[in-house]
Coordinates of C-alpha atoms in Angstrom, one line a residue:
M1 CA -13.7 -196.1 96.0
Y2 CA -10.4 -194.2 96.0
A3 CA -10.5 -193.5 92.2
L4 CA -14.0 -192.3 92.3
T5 CA -13.4 -190.0 95.3
L6 CA -10.2 -188.7 93.7
S7 CA -12.1 -188.0 90.5
L8 CA -14.8 -186.1 92.4
H9 CA -12.2 -184.1 94.3
N10 CA -10.4 -183.3 91.0
L11 CA -13.6 -182.1 89.3
L12 CA -14.8 -180.1 92.2
R13 CA -11.5 -178.1 92.3
W14 CA -12.8 -176.4 89.1
V15 CA -16.1 -175.6 90.8
V16 CA -14.2 -174.1 93.7
L17 CA -11.9 -172.1 91.5
I18 CA -14.7 -170.8 89.4
A19 CA -16.6 -169.9 92.5
A20 CA -13.6 -168.1 93.9
V21 CA -13.0 -166.1 90.7
F22 CA -16.7 -165.2 90.5
A23 CA -16.7 -164.0 94.1
V24 CA -13.6 -161.8 93.4
M25 CA -15.1 -160.4 90.2
R26 CA -18.4 -159.7 91.9
A27 CA -16.6 -157.9 94.7
I28 CA -14.6 -155.8 92.3
S29 CA -17.7 -154.8 90.2
G30 CA -19.6 -153.9 93.3
W31 CA -16.7 -151.9 94.8
L32 CA -15.8 -150.0 91.6
G33 CA -19.4 -149.7 90.5
R34 CA -20.4 -148.3 93.8
T35 CA -23.2 -150.8 94.0
A36 CA -25.4 -151.0 97.0
W37 CA -24.8 -154.1 99.2
T38 CA -27.9 -156.3 99.3
P39 CA -28.5 -159.7 100.8
A40 CA -27.8 -161.2 97.3
S41 CA -24.3 -159.5 97.4
A42 CA -23.2 -162.1 99.9
G43 CA -24.2 -165.0 97.6
P44 CA -20.9 -165.4 95.7
G45 CA -19.0 -165.6 99.0
R46 CA -21.6 -168.1 100.3
I47 CA -21.2 -170.3 97.2
L48 CA -17.4 -170.1 97.6
T49 CA -17.4 -171.2 101.2
I50 CA -20.0 -174.0 100.6
S51 CA -18.0 -175.4 97.7
L52 CA -14.8 -175.1 99.7
D53 CA -16.4 -176.9 102.6
I54 CA -17.6 -179.8 100.4
Q55 CA -14.2 -180.0 98.8
F56 CA -12.5 -180.0 102.2
L57 CA -14.6 -182.9 103.4
I58 CA -13.8 -185.0 100.3
G59 CA -10.1 -184.1 100.7
I60 CA -10.1 -185.1 104.3
L61 CA -11.7 -188.5 103.3
L62 CA -8.9 -188.9 100.8
Y63 CA -6.2 -187.8 103.2
A64 CA -7.2 -189.8 106.2
V65 CA -8.8 -192.9 104.8
L66 CA -8.5 -193.6 101.1
S67 CA -5.2 -192.3 99.6
P68 CA -2.4 -194.8 99.2
V69 CA 0.0 -191.8 99.0
T70 CA -0.8 -190.7 102.5
K71 CA -0.9 -194.2 103.9
A72 CA 2.6 -194.9 102.6
A73 CA 3.8 -191.5 103.8
F74 CA 2.5 -192.1 107.3
A75 CA 4.4 -195.4 107.4
D76 CA 7.7 -193.6 106.8
M77 CA 7.3 -189.8 107.3
G78 CA 11.0 -189.1 107.0
A79 CA 11.1 -190.6 103.5
A80 CA 7.9 -188.9 102.6
M81 CA 9.3 -185.5 103.4
R82 CA 12.3 -186.1 101.2
E83 CA 10.1 -186.6 98.1
S84 CA 8.6 -183.3 96.9
Q85 CA 5.4 -184.7 95.4
V86 CA 4.6 -186.8 98.4
R87 CA 5.5 -184.0 100.8
F88 CA 3.2 -181.7 98.8
F89 CA 0.1 -183.9 99.4
V90 CA 1.0 -184.9 103.0
A91 CA 1.8 -181.4 104.2
E92 CA 1.8 -178.5 101.8
H93 CA -1.5 -179.1 100.0
L94 CA -3.3 -179.7 103.3
V95 CA -1.9 -176.6 105.0
I96 CA -2.5 -174.3 102.1
M97 CA -6.0 -175.4 101.5
V98 CA -7.0 -175.2 105.2
L99 CA -5.7 -171.7 105.1
A100 CA -7.8 -171.0 102.0
L101 CA -10.9 -172.4 103.7
V102 CA -10.3 -170.2 106.8
V103 CA -9.6 -167.1 104.8
A104 CA -12.8 -167.6 102.8
H105 CA -14.9 -168.0 105.9
I106 CA -13.3 -164.9 107.5
G107 CA -14.2 -162.9 104.4
K108 CA -17.8 -164.3 104.4
V109 CA -18.2 -163.1 108.0
L110 CA -16.4 -159.8 107.9
A111 CA -17.5 -158.4 104.5
P112 CA -21.2 -157.9 105.4
K113 CA -20.3 -156.4 108.8
A114 CA -18.4 -153.4 107.3
A115 CA -19.8 -149.9 107.9
T116 CA -20.4 -148.9 104.2
D117 CA -21.2 -150.7 101.0
A118 CA -17.9 -149.8 99.4
L119 CA -16.0 -151.2 102.4
R120 CA -18.1 -154.4 102.3
Y121 CA -17.1 -155.0 98.7
R122 CA -13.5 -154.1 99.3
R123 CA -13.3 -156.5 102.2
A124 CA -14.9 -159.2 100.1
F125 CA -12.4 -158.5 97.3
I126 CA -9.4 -158.7 99.7
W127 CA -10.5 -161.9 101.5
Y128 CA -11.8 -163.7 98.4
G129 CA -8.7 -162.6 96.4
L130 CA -6.4 -164.1 99.1
T131 CA -8.5 -167.2 99.0
T132 CA -8.1 -167.5 95.3
L133 CA -4.4 -167.0 95.5
L134 CA -4.1 -169.7 98.1
I135 CA -6.2 -172.1 96.1
L136 CA -4.0 -171.5 93.0
A137 CA -0.9 -172.0 95.1
G138 CA -2.2 -175.2 96.6
M139 CA -3.4 -176.9 93.4
P140 CA -1.2 -179.7 92.1
W141 CA -0.7 -178.3 88.6
W142 CA 1.5 -181.2 87.5
R143 CA -1.4 -183.7 87.9
P144 CA -4.0 -184.2 85.1
M145 CA -6.4 -181.3 84.8
F146 CA -9.4 -183.6 84.6
R147 CA -9.2 -187.1 86.1
L148 CA -12.0 -189.5 85.6
G149 CA -11.7 -192.9 87.1

């Protein structure tokens, strides 16, 4: 169960990252192209937040139930904090990704509420850009890029 869930979490990170980049690019093109904001303009942000929500649920399942890394870390938190890779998964990854989730949801709510179309796209760009940076900062780049099984 652990290996399957970890593989799913690993593959979904690419979906989330692609969704984040797409949301940023759509916001830039709408902002610079002076495009009218339509209900479809909120779509990339919606896709980003939904993919992040799913990824978060799988990550919490790994963190709280399935991961031998976190189980061992919770048994001796002092030792876990001294090992950089263990500390990354027990503390840093969790905090950074929760921040990315919150920032994406803030952008999804605030962007459509702006007074003008240009401001809507600009807000989307700022919030989704911050989300993308947080996601990039919180990804374990030393782990295999694609893990199956």
